[in-house]
Coordinates of C-alpha atoms in Angstrom, one line a residue:
Chain A
M1 CA 53.0 -103.2 68.9
T2 CA 51.4 -102.7 72.3
S3 CA 53.8 -101.6 75.0
F4 CA 54.1 -103.9 78.1
E5 CA 52.6 -101.1 80.3
A6 CA 49.6 -100.8 78.0
L7 CA 49.1 -104.6 78.2
I8 CA 49.2 -104.4 82.0
D9 CA 46.6 -101.6 81.9
R10 CA 44.4 -103.7 79.8
A11 CA 44.9 -106.8 82.1
E12 CA 44.1 -104.8 85.2
T13 CA 40.8 -103.5 83.8
L14 CA 39.8 -106.9 82.7
L15 CA 40.8 -108.7 85.9
A16 CA 39.3 -106.1 88.4
P17 CA 35.8 -107.6 88.7
V18 CA 37.1 -111.2 89.0
I19 CA 40.2 -111.3 91.1
R20 CA 40.8 -110.3 94.8
E21 CA 43.2 -107.6 95.9
T22 CA 45.1 -109.9 98.2
P23 CA 46.4 -108.5 101.5
L24 CA 49.9 -107.4 102.2
E25 CA 50.4 -108.5 105.8
P26 CA 53.2 -107.2 108.1
S27 CA 55.5 -110.0 109.4
P28 CA 57.0 -109.0 112.7
A29 CA 58.9 -112.3 112.8
L30 CA 60.5 -111.8 109.4
S31 CA 61.1 -108.1 110.1
Q32 CA 63.1 -109.0 113.2
R33 CA 65.0 -111.7 111.4
L34 CA 65.9 -109.6 108.3
G35 CA 66.5 -106.3 110.1
V36 CA 64.1 -104.5 107.7
Q37 CA 60.4 -104.0 107.6
A38 CA 59.0 -107.2 106.0
W39 CA 55.6 -108.2 104.7
L40 CA 54.0 -111.2 103.2
K41 CA 52.0 -110.7 100.0
L42 CA 49.1 -113.1 100.4
E43 CA 48.5 -114.0 96.8
C44 CA 47.9 -117.5 98.1
L45 CA 44.4 -116.2 99.0
Q46 CA 43.7 -115.5 95.3
V47 CA 40.7 -117.0 93.5
T48 CA 41.6 -120.5 92.3
G49 CA 44.3 -120.6 94.9
S50 CA 47.1 -118.9 93.1
F51 CA 48.2 -115.9 90.9
K52 CA 47.8 -118.0 87.8
I53 CA 44.2 -116.9 87.3
R54 CA 45.5 -113.4 86.4
G55 CA 47.4 -114.4 83.3
A56 CA 45.1 -117.2 82.3
L57 CA 42.0 -115.0 82.3
F58 CA 43.8 -112.2 80.5
A59 CA 45.3 -114.4 77.8
L60 CA 42.0 -116.2 77.2
Q61 CA 40.0 -113.0 76.8
Q62 CA 42.6 -111.4 74.5
L63 CA 42.4 -114.5 72.3
R64 CA 38.6 -114.5 72.4
D65 CA 38.7 -110.8 71.3
S66 CA 41.0 -111.9 68.4
G67 CA 38.3 -114.4 67.3
A68 CA 39.3 -117.6 69.0
S69 CA 36.4 -119.8 70.0
E70 CA 38.4 -122.3 72.0
V71 CA 41.8 -122.3 73.8
A72 CA 44.2 -125.0 75.0
T73 CA 47.0 -125.4 77.5
C74 CA 49.2 -128.1 79.0
S75 CA 49.2 -128.0 82.8
A76 CA 48.0 -130.2 85.6
G77 CA 48.8 -127.5 88.1
N78 CA 47.7 -123.9 89.0
H79 CA 47.9 -122.6 85.4
G80 CA 45.5 -125.4 84.3
L81 CA 43.2 -124.5 87.3
G82 CA 43.3 -120.8 86.4
L83 CA 42.5 -121.5 82.8
A84 CA 39.7 -123.9 83.5
F85 CA 38.2 -121.3 85.9
A86 CA 38.6 -118.5 83.3
A87 CA 37.1 -120.5 80.5
N88 CA 34.1 -121.5 82.7
L89 CA 33.6 -117.8 83.6
S90 CA 33.9 -116.7 80.0
K91 CA 31.7 -119.6 78.8
M92 CA 34.4 -120.6 76.3
P93 CA 35.6 -124.2 75.8
A94 CA 39.1 -125.0 77.1
R95 CA 41.2 -128.1 76.4
I96 CA 43.6 -128.9 79.1
Y97 CA 46.3 -131.4 78.3
V98 CA 47.8 -133.2 81.3
P99 CA 50.7 -135.7 81.7
G100 CA 49.8 -139.4 81.9
Q101 CA 51.1 -139.6 85.5
V102 CA 48.6 -136.9 86.7
D103 CA 46.8 -137.3 90.0
P104 CA 43.2 -138.5 89.1
G105 CA 41.8 -136.1 91.6
K106 CA 43.2 -133.2 89.6
V107 CA 41.5 -134.5 86.4
E108 CA 38.3 -134.7 88.3
L109 CA 38.6 -131.2 89.6
L110 CA 39.4 -129.7 86.1
R111 CA 36.5 -131.7 84.6
G112 CA 34.2 -130.4 87.4
M113 CA 35.0 -126.9 86.2
G114 CA 33.9 -127.8 82.7
A115 CA 37.3 -128.3 81.1
D116 CA 37.9 -130.7 78.2
V117 CA 40.7 -132.7 79.9
R118 CA 43.0 -134.8 77.6
V119 CA 45.2 -137.2 79.4
S120 CA 48.5 -137.8 77.6
P121 CA 49.9 -141.1 76.5
H122 CA 53.2 -139.9 77.8
P123 CA 53.9 -139.8 81.6
G124 CA 56.1 -136.6 81.8
F125 CA 55.4 -132.9 81.1
D126 CA 57.8 -132.2 78.3
E127 CA 56.7 -135.0 76.0
T128 CA 53.1 -134.2 76.9
E129 CA 53.5 -130.6 75.9
A130 CA 55.1 -131.6 72.6
W131 CA 52.2 -133.9 71.9
A132 CA 49.7 -131.2 72.9
M133 CA 51.3 -128.7 70.5
E134 CA 50.9 -131.2 67.6
E135 CA 47.3 -131.8 68.5
V136 CA 46.3 -128.1 68.8
Q137 CA 48.2 -127.2 65.6
R138 CA 46.2 -129.9 63.8
D139 CA 42.9 -128.7 65.2
G140 CA 43.8 -125.0 64.9
I141 CA 43.3 -124.1 68.5
P142 CA 45.4 -121.3 70.1
F143 CA 47.7 -122.6 72.9
I144 CA 48.4 -120.6 76.0
S145 CA 51.8 -121.3 77.5
A146 CA 52.0 -121.3 81.3
Y147 CA 54.9 -118.9 81.2
D148 CA 56.6 -118.0 77.9
D149 CA 53.9 -115.7 76.6
E150 CA 53.7 -111.9 76.7
L151 CA 50.1 -111.9 77.8
I152 CA 50.9 -114.3 80.7
L153 CA 53.9 -112.2 81.7
A154 CA 51.7 -109.0 81.8
G155 CA 48.7 -110.7 83.4
N156 CA 50.6 -112.6 86.1
G157 CA 53.7 -110.6 87.0
G158 CA 52.7 -107.2 85.6
T159 CA 49.4 -106.8 87.4
L160 CA 50.7 -108.4 90.7
M161 CA 53.7 -106.1 90.8
R162 CA 51.5 -103.0 90.3
E163 CA 49.2 -104.1 93.0
M164 CA 52.1 -104.5 95.5
R165 CA 53.5 -101.1 94.4
R166 CA 50.2 -99.5 95.2
Q167 CA 50.0 -101.2 98.5
L168 CA 53.6 -100.3 99.4
P169 CA 55.0 -97.5 97.3
D170 CA 58.5 -97.7 98.7
L171 CA 58.8 -101.4 98.3
E172 CA 62.5 -102.1 97.6
T173 CA 63.3 -105.9 97.9
L174 CA 61.2 -108.7 96.6
I175 CA 61.7 -112.4 97.5
L176 CA 59.8 -114.7 95.2
P177 CA 59.8 -118.2 93.8
V178 CA 61.2 -118.6 90.3
G179 CA 60.3 -121.5 88.0
G180 CA 59.4 -120.8 84.3
G181 CA 59.9 -117.1 84.8
G182 CA 56.4 -116.0 84.0
L183 CA 55.8 -114.3 87.3
S184 CA 59.3 -112.9 88.0
G185 CA 59.8 -111.9 84.3
G186 CA 56.5 -110.0 84.2
M187 CA 57.3 -108.2 87.4
L188 CA 60.8 -107.2 86.2
L189 CA 59.6 -106.0 82.8
S190 CA 57.0 -103.7 84.4
A191 CA 57.7 -100.0 85.4
A192 CA 56.8 -101.0 89.0
A193 CA 59.7 -103.4 89.3
P194 CA 61.6 -103.5 92.6
K195 CA 65.2 -102.4 93.1
R196 CA 66.3 -105.7 94.4
L197 CA 65.2 -109.3 93.7
V198 CA 65.9 -112.5 95.6
A199 CA 65.0 -115.4 93.2
A200 CA 64.2 -118.5 95.1
Q201 CA 64.3 -121.9 93.3
T202 CA 64.3 -125.5 94.2
L203 CA 67.6 -127.3 94.2
A204 CA 65.9 -130.2 92.4
S205 CA 65.3 -128.1 89.2
P206 CA 67.7 -125.1 89.2
A207 CA 66.9 -123.8 85.7
L208 CA 67.8 -120.2 86.6
V209 CA 71.3 -121.1 88.0
R210 CA 72.0 -123.2 84.9
S211 CA 70.8 -120.5 82.6
L212 CA 72.9 -117.8 84.3
E213 CA 76.0 -120.1 84.0
K214 CA 75.3 -120.6 80.3
G215 CA 74.2 -117.0 79.6
T216 CA 71.1 -118.2 77.8
A217 CA 67.8 -119.6 78.9
V218 CA 67.8 -123.4 79.6
T219 CA 64.3 -124.0 78.4
R220 CA 64.2 -127.8 79.1
M221 CA 65.4 -129.6 82.2
D222 CA 65.3 -133.4 83.0
S223 CA 62.2 -134.1 85.0
A224 CA 62.9 -134.0 88.7
E225 CA 61.3 -135.1 91.9
T226 CA 60.3 -132.1 94.0
L227 CA 57.5 -131.1 96.3
A228 CA 57.6 -127.7 94.4
G229 CA 56.1 -129.1 91.2
G230 CA 55.1 -125.6 90.1
L231 CA 58.7 -124.6 89.8
E232 CA 60.0 -127.7 87.9
G233 CA 61.3 -127.6 84.4
G234 CA 63.0 -125.1 82.1
I235 CA 62.8 -121.3 82.1
G236 CA 61.2 -119.1 79.4
V237 CA 63.3 -117.0 77.1
R238 CA 61.5 -113.7 77.9
G239 CA 61.5 -114.2 81.6
F240 CA 65.1 -115.3 81.7
E241 CA 66.3 -112.2 79.8
A242 CA 64.5 -109.9 82.3
L243 CA 66.0 -111.8 85.2
K244 CA 69.6 -111.8 83.7
T245 CA 69.4 -108.0 83.3
H246 CA 68.3 -107.6 86.8
A247 CA 71.0 -109.7 88.3
P248 CA 69.1 -111.2 91.3
Q249 CA 70.5 -112.9 94.3
V250 CA 69.6 -116.6 93.6
I251 CA 69.0 -118.9 96.5
S252 CA 68.3 -122.6 95.9
V253 CA 66.6 -124.5 98.6
S254 CA 66.3 -128.2 99.6
E255 CA 63.2 -130.3 100.0
E256 CA 63.7 -130.2 103.7
E257 CA 63.8 -126.4 103.7
I258 CA 60.6 -126.3 101.6
K259 CA 58.8 -128.4 104.1
A260 CA 60.1 -126.2 106.9
G261 CA 58.8 -123.2 105.0
V262 CA 55.3 -124.6 104.9
R263 CA 55.5 -125.3 108.6
W264 CA 56.9 -121.8 109.4
T265 CA 54.1 -120.1 107.6
L266 CA 51.5 -122.2 109.3
A267 CA 53.0 -121.8 112.8
T268 CA 53.9 -118.1 112.5
H269 CA 51.1 -116.6 110.4
R270 CA 48.5 -119.4 110.2
Y271 CA 48.3 -119.5 106.4
L272 CA 48.3 -122.6 104.3
I273 CA 50.8 -122.4 101.4
E274 CA 51.9 -124.9 98.8
P275 CA 55.5 -126.1 98.6
S276 CA 56.2 -124.0 95.5
S277 CA 55.4 -120.9 97.6
A278 CA 57.4 -122.2 100.5
V279 CA 60.5 -122.0 98.4
A280 CA 60.4 -118.2 98.8
V281 CA 59.9 -118.5 102.6
A282 CA 62.8 -120.9 102.8
A283 CA 65.0 -118.4 101.0
A284 CA 63.9 -115.6 103.3
L285 CA 65.0 -117.7 106.3
R286 CA 68.5 -118.4 104.9
P287 CA 71.3 -116.5 106.7
E288 CA 72.8 -115.3 103.4
V289 CA 69.7 -113.6 102.1
T290 CA 70.5 -110.0 101.2
V291 CA 67.7 -107.4 101.5
S292 CA 67.4 -103.7 101.9
G293 CA 64.5 -101.4 102.6
P294 CA 60.9 -102.5 102.7
T295 CA 60.9 -106.2 101.8
V296 CA 58.1 -108.4 100.5
V297 CA 58.0 -112.2 100.4
V298 CA 55.4 -113.3 97.8
L299 CA 53.3 -116.3 98.8
T300 CA 52.1 -117.4 95.4
G301 CA 49.6 -120.3 96.1
R302 CA 47.8 -122.5 98.5
N303 CA 47.0 -125.6 96.4
I304 CA 48.3 -128.3 98.6
G305 CA 46.4 -131.6 99.2
P306 CA 45.7 -133.1 102.6
D307 CA 48.1 -136.0 101.9
V308 CA 51.1 -133.9 101.0
L309 CA 50.3 -131.6 104.0
R310 CA 50.1 -134.5 106.3
G311 CA 53.6 -135.7 105.1
I312 CA 55.0 -132.2 105.7
L313 CA 53.6 -131.9 109.2
R314 CA 54.9 -135.3 110.3
Chain B
M1 CA 21.0 -94.9 125.1
T2 CA 22.6 -95.5 121.8
S3 CA 20.6 -97.8 119.5
F4 CA 22.3 -101.0 118.3
E5 CA 22.3 -99.8 114.7
A6 CA 24.1 -96.6 115.7
L7 CA 26.7 -98.7 117.6
I8 CA 27.3 -100.8 114.5
D9 CA 27.7 -97.6 112.4
R10 CA 30.3 -96.4 114.9
A11 CA 32.0 -99.7 114.9
E12 CA 32.1 -99.9 111.1
T13 CA 33.7 -96.4 110.8
L14 CA 36.3 -97.2 113.4
L15 CA 37.2 -100.7 112.0
A16 CA 37.4 -99.8 108.3
P17 CA 41.0 -98.8 108.2
V18 CA 42.2 -101.8 110.2
I19 CA 40.2 -104.9 109.2
R20 CA 39.9 -106.7 105.9
E21 CA 36.6 -107.0 104.0
T22 CA 36.9 -110.8 103.8
P23 CA 35.8 -112.6 100.6
L24 CA 32.5 -114.4 100.2
E25 CA 33.4 -117.4 98.0
P26 CA 30.9 -119.5 96.1
S27 CA 31.0 -123.2 97.1
P28 CA 29.9 -125.4 94.1
A29 CA 30.3 -128.5 96.3
L30 CA 28.0 -127.2 99.1
S31 CA 25.6 -125.7 96.6
Q32 CA 25.2 -129.1 95.0
R33 CA 24.8 -130.8 98.3
L34 CA 22.3 -128.3 99.8
G35 CA 20.3 -127.7 96.6
V36 CA 20.6 -123.9 97.0
Q37 CA 23.3 -121.4 96.1
A38 CA 25.9 -121.6 98.9
W39 CA 28.9 -119.5 99.8
L40 CA 31.7 -119.6 102.4
K41 CA 32.3 -116.3 104.3
L42 CA 36.0 -116.3 104.7
E43 CA 36.3 -114.5 107.9
C44 CA 39.1 -116.9 108.8
L45 CA 41.2 -114.7 106.6
Q46 CA 40.6 -111.7 109.0
V47 CA 43.5 -109.9 110.6
T48 CA 44.6 -111.8 113.8
G49 CA 43.0 -114.9 112.3
S50 CA 39.4 -114.4 113.4
F51 CA 36.4 -112.1 113.6
K52 CA 37.3 -111.3 117.3
I53 CA 39.4 -108.3 116.3
R54 CA 36.2 -106.5 115.3
G55 CA 34.6 -106.4 118.8
A56 CA 37.9 -106.2 120.6
L57 CA 39.1 -103.1 118.8
F58 CA 35.7 -101.4 119.0
A59 CA 35.3 -102.0 122.7
L60 CA 38.8 -100.9 123.5
Q61 CA 38.5 -97.7 121.6
Q62 CA 35.1 -96.9 123.1
L63 CA 36.5 -97.4 126.5
R64 CA 39.5 -95.2 125.7
D65 CA 37.1 -92.5 124.5
S66 CA 35.4 -92.8 127.9
G67 CA 38.7 -92.1 129.6
A68 CA 40.1 -95.5 130.3
S69 CA 43.9 -95.7 130.2
E70 CA 44.1 -99.5 130.4
V71 CA 41.8 -102.5 129.6
A72 CA 41.7 -106.1 130.7
T73 CA 40.1 -109.4 129.6
C74 CA 40.2 -113.1 130.3
S75 CA 41.0 -115.2 127.3
A76 CA 43.8 -117.4 125.9
G77 CA 42.1 -117.6 122.6
N78 CA 41.0 -115.4 119.7
H79 CA 39.4 -112.7 121.8
G80 CA 42.7 -112.4 123.7
L81 CA 44.6 -112.2 120.4
G82 CA 42.2 -109.6 119.0
L83 CA 42.5 -107.5 122.2
A84 CA 46.3 -107.7 122.3
F85 CA 46.5 -106.7 118.6
A86 CA 44.0 -103.8 119.2
A87 CA 45.8 -102.6 122.3
N88 CA 49.2 -102.7 120.5
L89 CA 47.7 -100.7 117.5
S90 CA 46.1 -98.2 119.8
K91 CA 49.2 -97.9 122.0
M92 CA 47.1 -98.7 125.1
P93 CA 48.2 -101.2 127.8
A94 CA 46.1 -104.4 128.0
R95 CA 46.1 -107.0 130.7
I96 CA 45.2 -110.5 129.5
Y97 CA 44.3 -113.0 132.2
V98 CA 44.9 -116.6 131.1
P99 CA 44.0 -119.9 132.7
G100 CA 46.9 -121.7 134.5
Q101 CA 46.8 -124.6 132.0
V102 CA 47.4 -122.3 129.1
D103 CA 49.7 -123.4 126.2
P104 CA 53.0 -121.5 126.9
G105 CA 53.3 -120.8 123.2
K106 CA 50.1 -118.6 123.5
V107 CA 51.5 -116.7 126.4
E108 CA 54.6 -116.0 124.3
L109 CA 52.5 -114.9 121.3
L110 CA 50.4 -112.5 123.5
R111 CA 53.5 -111.1 125.2
G112 CA 55.2 -110.6 121.8
M113 CA 52.3 -108.4 120.9
G114 CA 53.0 -106.3 124.0
A115 CA 50.2 -107.5 126.3
D116 CA 50.6 -107.7 130.0
V117 CA 49.8 -111.4 130.4
R118 CA 48.8 -112.7 133.9
V119 CA 48.8 -116.4 134.3
S120 CA 46.1 -117.6 136.7
P121 CA 46.8 -119.7 139.9
H122 CA 43.7 -121.7 138.8
P123 CA 43.8 -124.2 135.9
G124 CA 40.3 -123.6 134.3
F125 CA 38.6 -120.7 132.6
D126 CA 35.7 -120.0 135.0
E127 CA 37.8 -119.7 138.2
T128 CA 40.3 -117.7 136.3
E129 CA 37.7 -115.3 135.1
A130 CA 36.3 -114.9 138.6
W131 CA 39.8 -114.2 139.9
A132 CA 40.5 -111.7 137.1
M133 CA 37.3 -109.8 137.9
E134 CA 38.5 -109.4 141.5
E135 CA 41.9 -108.2 140.4
V136 CA 40.6 -105.6 137.9
Q137 CA 38.0 -104.3 140.3
R138 CA 40.7 -103.8 142.9
D139 CA 42.9 -102.0 140.3
G140 CA 40.0 -100.1 138.7
I141 CA 40.6 -101.3 135.1
P142 CA 37.6 -101.9 132.8
F143 CA 37.1 -105.5 131.8
I144 CA 36.0 -106.5 128.3
S145 CA 34.0 -109.7 128.2
A146 CA 34.6 -112.0 125.3
Y147 CA 30.9 -112.2 124.5
D148 CA 28.4 -110.8 127.0
D149 CA 28.9 -107.1 126.2
E150 CA 26.9 -104.8 123.9
L151 CA 30.0 -103.3 122.3
I152 CA 31.3 -106.8 121.5
L153 CA 27.9 -107.9 120.1
A154 CA 27.9 -104.8 117.8
G155 CA 31.5 -105.0 116.9
N156 CA 31.7 -108.7 116.2
G157 CA 28.2 -109.8 115.0
G158 CA 26.8 -106.5 113.9
T159 CA 29.6 -105.4 111.6
L160 CA 30.1 -108.9 110.1
M161 CA 26.4 -109.3 109.4
R162 CA 26.2 -106.0 107.6
E163 CA 29.3 -106.8 105.5
M164 CA 27.7 -110.1 104.4
R165 CA 24.4 -108.4 103.6
R166 CA 26.3 -105.9 101.4
Q167 CA 28.1 -108.7 99.6
L168 CA 24.9 -110.7 99.2
P169 CA 21.8 -108.6 99.6
D170 CA 19.4 -111.6 99.2
L171 CA 21.2 -113.7 101.8
E172 CA 18.5 -115.9 103.4
T173 CA 20.1 -118.6 105.5
L174 CA 23.2 -118.4 107.7
I175 CA 25.0 -121.4 109.2
L176 CA 27.4 -120.5 111.9
P177 CA 29.1 -121.7 115.1
V178 CA 27.5 -120.7 118.3
G179 CA 29.4 -120.6 121.7
G180 CA 29.0 -117.7 124.0
G181 CA 26.6 -116.0 121.6
G182 CA 28.6 -112.9 121.0
L183 CA 28.7 -113.5 117.2
S184 CA 25.3 -115.0 116.6
G185 CA 23.6 -112.6 119.1
G186 CA 25.1 -109.5 117.4
M187 CA 24.1 -110.7 114.0
L188 CA 20.5 -111.4 115.1
L189 CA 20.1 -108.1 116.9
S190 CA 21.1 -106.2 113.7
A191 CA 18.7 -105.0 111.1
A192 CA 20.7 -107.0 108.5
A193 CA 19.8 -110.3 110.3
P194 CA 19.0 -113.4 108.1
K195 CA 15.6 -115.0 107.8
R196 CA 16.9 -118.4 108.8
L197 CA 19.7 -119.4 111.1
V198 CA 21.4 -122.8 111.6
A199 CA 23.2 -122.7 115.0
A200 CA 26.1 -125.2 115.1
Q201 CA 27.5 -126.2 118.4
T202 CA 29.9 -128.8 119.8
L203 CA 28.2 -131.8 121.5
A204 CA 30.8 -131.5 124.2
S205 CA 29.5 -128.2 125.4
P206 CA 25.9 -127.7 124.3
A207 CA 25.0 -124.5 126.1
L208 CA 22.4 -123.4 123.6
V209 CA 20.5 -126.7 123.7
R210 CA 20.5 -126.6 127.5
S211 CA 19.4 -123.0 127.5
L212 CA 16.6 -123.6 125.1
E213 CA 15.4 -126.6 127.2
K214 CA 15.5 -124.4 130.4
G215 CA 14.2 -121.2 128.7
T216 CA 16.9 -119.1 130.2
A217 CA 20.6 -118.7 129.4
V218 CA 22.9 -121.3 131.0
T219 CA 25.8 -119.0 131.6
R220 CA 28.1 -121.6 133.1
M221 CA 28.9 -125.1 132.0
D222 CA 31.3 -127.7 133.4
S223 CA 34.5 -127.5 131.6
A224 CA 34.7 -130.0 128.7
E225 CA 37.3 -131.5 126.4
T226 CA 36.7 -130.4 122.8
L227 CA 38.8 -129.4 119.8
A228 CA 36.4 -126.5 119.5
G229 CA 37.8 -124.6 122.5
G230 CA 36.4 -121.3 121.3
L231 CA 32.8 -122.6 121.7
E232 CA 33.3 -124.1 125.2
G233 CA 31.4 -122.8 128.2
G234 CA 28.2 -121.0 129.0
I235 CA 26.2 -118.6 126.8
G236 CA 25.7 -114.9 127.4
V237 CA 22.3 -113.6 128.4
R238 CA 21.9 -111.0 125.6
G239 CA 23.0 -113.4 122.9
F240 CA 20.8 -116.1 124.2
E241 CA 17.7 -113.9 124.2
A242 CA 18.3 -113.0 120.6
L243 CA 18.8 -116.6 119.6
K244 CA 15.7 -117.8 121.5
T245 CA 13.5 -115.2 119.7
H246 CA 14.9 -116.3 116.4
A247 CA 14.3 -120.0 117.0
P248 CA 17.2 -121.4 115.0
Q249 CA 17.7 -125.0 113.9
V250 CA 20.4 -126.2 116.3
I251 CA 22.8 -128.9 115.2
S252 CA 25.3 -130.4 117.7
V253 CA 28.3 -132.1 116.2
S254 CA 30.8 -134.6 117.4
E255 CA 34.6 -134.3 117.7
E256 CA 35.0 -136.7 114.7
E257 CA 32.7 -134.5 112.6
I258 CA 34.7 -131.4 113.6
K259 CA 37.9 -133.1 112.3
A260 CA 36.1 -134.1 109.1
G261 CA 35.0 -130.4 108.7
V262 CA 38.6 -129.2 108.9
R263 CA 39.6 -131.8 106.3
W264 CA 36.6 -131.1 104.0
T265 CA 37.5 -127.4 103.9
L266 CA 41.1 -128.1 103.2
A267 CA 40.4 -130.7 100.5
T268 CA 37.5 -128.8 98.8
H269 CA 38.5 -125.1 99.1
R270 CA 42.1 -125.2 100.3
Y271 CA 41.5 -123.1 103.3
L272 CA 42.8 -123.7 106.8
I273 CA 40.2 -123.3 109.5
E274 CA 40.3 -124.0 113.2
P275 CA 38.1 -126.6 114.8
S276 CA 35.6 -124.0 116.2
S277 CA 35.0 -122.9 112.6
A278 CA 34.7 -126.5 111.4
V279 CA 31.6 -127.0 113.6
A280 CA 29.6 -124.9 111.1
V281 CA 31.0 -126.9 108.2
A282 CA 30.1 -130.1 110.0
A283 CA 26.5 -128.9 110.5
A284 CA 26.2 -127.9 106.8
L285 CA 27.2 -131.5 105.9
R286 CA 24.5 -133.1 108.1
P287 CA 21.6 -134.5 106.2
E288 CA 19.0 -132.9 108.4
V289 CA 20.3 -129.3 107.9
T290 CA 17.4 -127.2 106.7
V291 CA 18.2 -124.2 104.4
S292 CA 16.4 -122.0 101.9
G293 CA 17.5 -119.4 99.5
P294 CA 21.0 -118.0 99.3
T295 CA 23.0 -119.7 102.1
V296 CA 26.2 -118.7 103.8
V297 CA 28.5 -120.8 106.0
V298 CA 30.6 -118.5 108.2
L299 CA 34.2 -119.6 108.6
T300 CA 35.2 -117.7 111.8
G301 CA 38.9 -118.4 112.3
R302 CA 42.1 -120.1 111.3
N303 CA 44.0 -120.2 114.5
I304 CA 45.0 -123.8 114.6
G305 CA 48.5 -125.0 115.6
P306 CA 50.6 -127.4 113.5
D307 CA 50.3 -130.2 116.2
V308 CA 46.5 -130.1 116.3
L309 CA 46.3 -130.0 112.5
R310 CA 48.7 -133.0 112.3
G311 CA 46.3 -134.9 114.6
I312 CA 43.3 -134.0 112.5
L313 CA 44.9 -135.0 109.2
R314 CA 46.1 -138.4 110.5

């Protein structure tokens, strides 16, 4: 079995010619507020608009090296975009299953990148994923989960954590959005993990809080209305186990706080971020947030459409 | 006298530890539209939000090396921000003269960076600059023009042009916003200059068109209302001479086209740009734009406030 660190090594080598080393930008405003030196990790400036390209490209190429000639996933969000981009770059066919209620613009975008998009007969994500799993099993195509997969954990969280550690060797506290646990879990499983973690989630879909209460991963949640669609749903088993061991401070934020986080980032640093990223900013702005030493807020993505942005600025 | 290339060498060495090498991102949408391979140069992701940090930091450090203990400029925009940042970093006092009608938020921002901000008794830019020149002459403080200065031309346009040439050696056409001529002039004076230039300006303040008609630089223009405040006013003599020799295609765009350029960049690439940058995007979207070979649209800055953005998205 390959160790997790060896997987991250392999992912870093493979990703280097494709991805950007995104800047770590000092935030005087947050530093003053938190009473420590604080930075923003601008992973929102990554190729495809989010960190998801890291895990998607790594998983796809590992599967190709193992003999796969096509891959599939279920996502109408950043993971789908990352996989479509990776497949296009690797000249490998990719099937992307999307929920029936998907925004037609996103289907267009994915098809424009060459993906074979399959729109589900079911409106929501969970039924769509179940349907997609049946389809790919029938057709013998490997399926790349958006979060509960060791390659995704190493590619997404593992490589991003190492990059931040190189940029700021004495990094102590990390504030980041937690949804399925693919990013946070991969970071915590790596040797570069921070001492302290603040896990930010949306109140609308608090899988981490529920899982900590139960002591085991809540892998399915009722579908919920939230601007932070990237954080909606259950949490993966591997990611949750890493989070539980680490005992993070969990902060759940409201839709209004998410909007305020988008506005704060725009007004203070002039960066565009998507609502799922703003969840971490909102947590950093909460009075009860507990940090120590050099602190980094991870801005995970910028994929926000003009209509949603207009609503947030209103 | 130091040659222009030697000045750029010096600027590059000095800037390297401070500025970002900003990405050159392929634009499939523009490539399809223009019929050539097209990229966006994401200089809007530069430290301080625009390319102006390049020239400001270089000019400031050259003046310090010549014995100056304080510097001054007149700007409430990106050049002022760049100089305030550079002065703070270099632990050198900087006086920034701003027009009386300045947005109080900008004064706050500049003061927060440690600048000695002097608000003018005159509302507009031209009278403010004249007043500022008297003040600094009386006090014996060197004044750094936002554009008509060789150090600024080498620092802004010279270093950015070389960076793009390294990223894309066969770059042939450049589409960029032209205002005072500090960016375009510096690019054209450098050995890395492109074969073909499309100079985009705002219809509200067409100094380049007027200057080409007259055959000499129109250094002063009546103040004009435009979203592209960074491009308002006259053109510098050095920059204009370089532009005139190069005979660019000039495209002047309306306020509505500028707004559409901000929206296009947001919808298509998910980057936030300021209206002065969107002028180049708007020119690239015009049917009469004439390009050949590998083509780059330079996105120069992202300093747009939430209120202006809200108005543009409406």
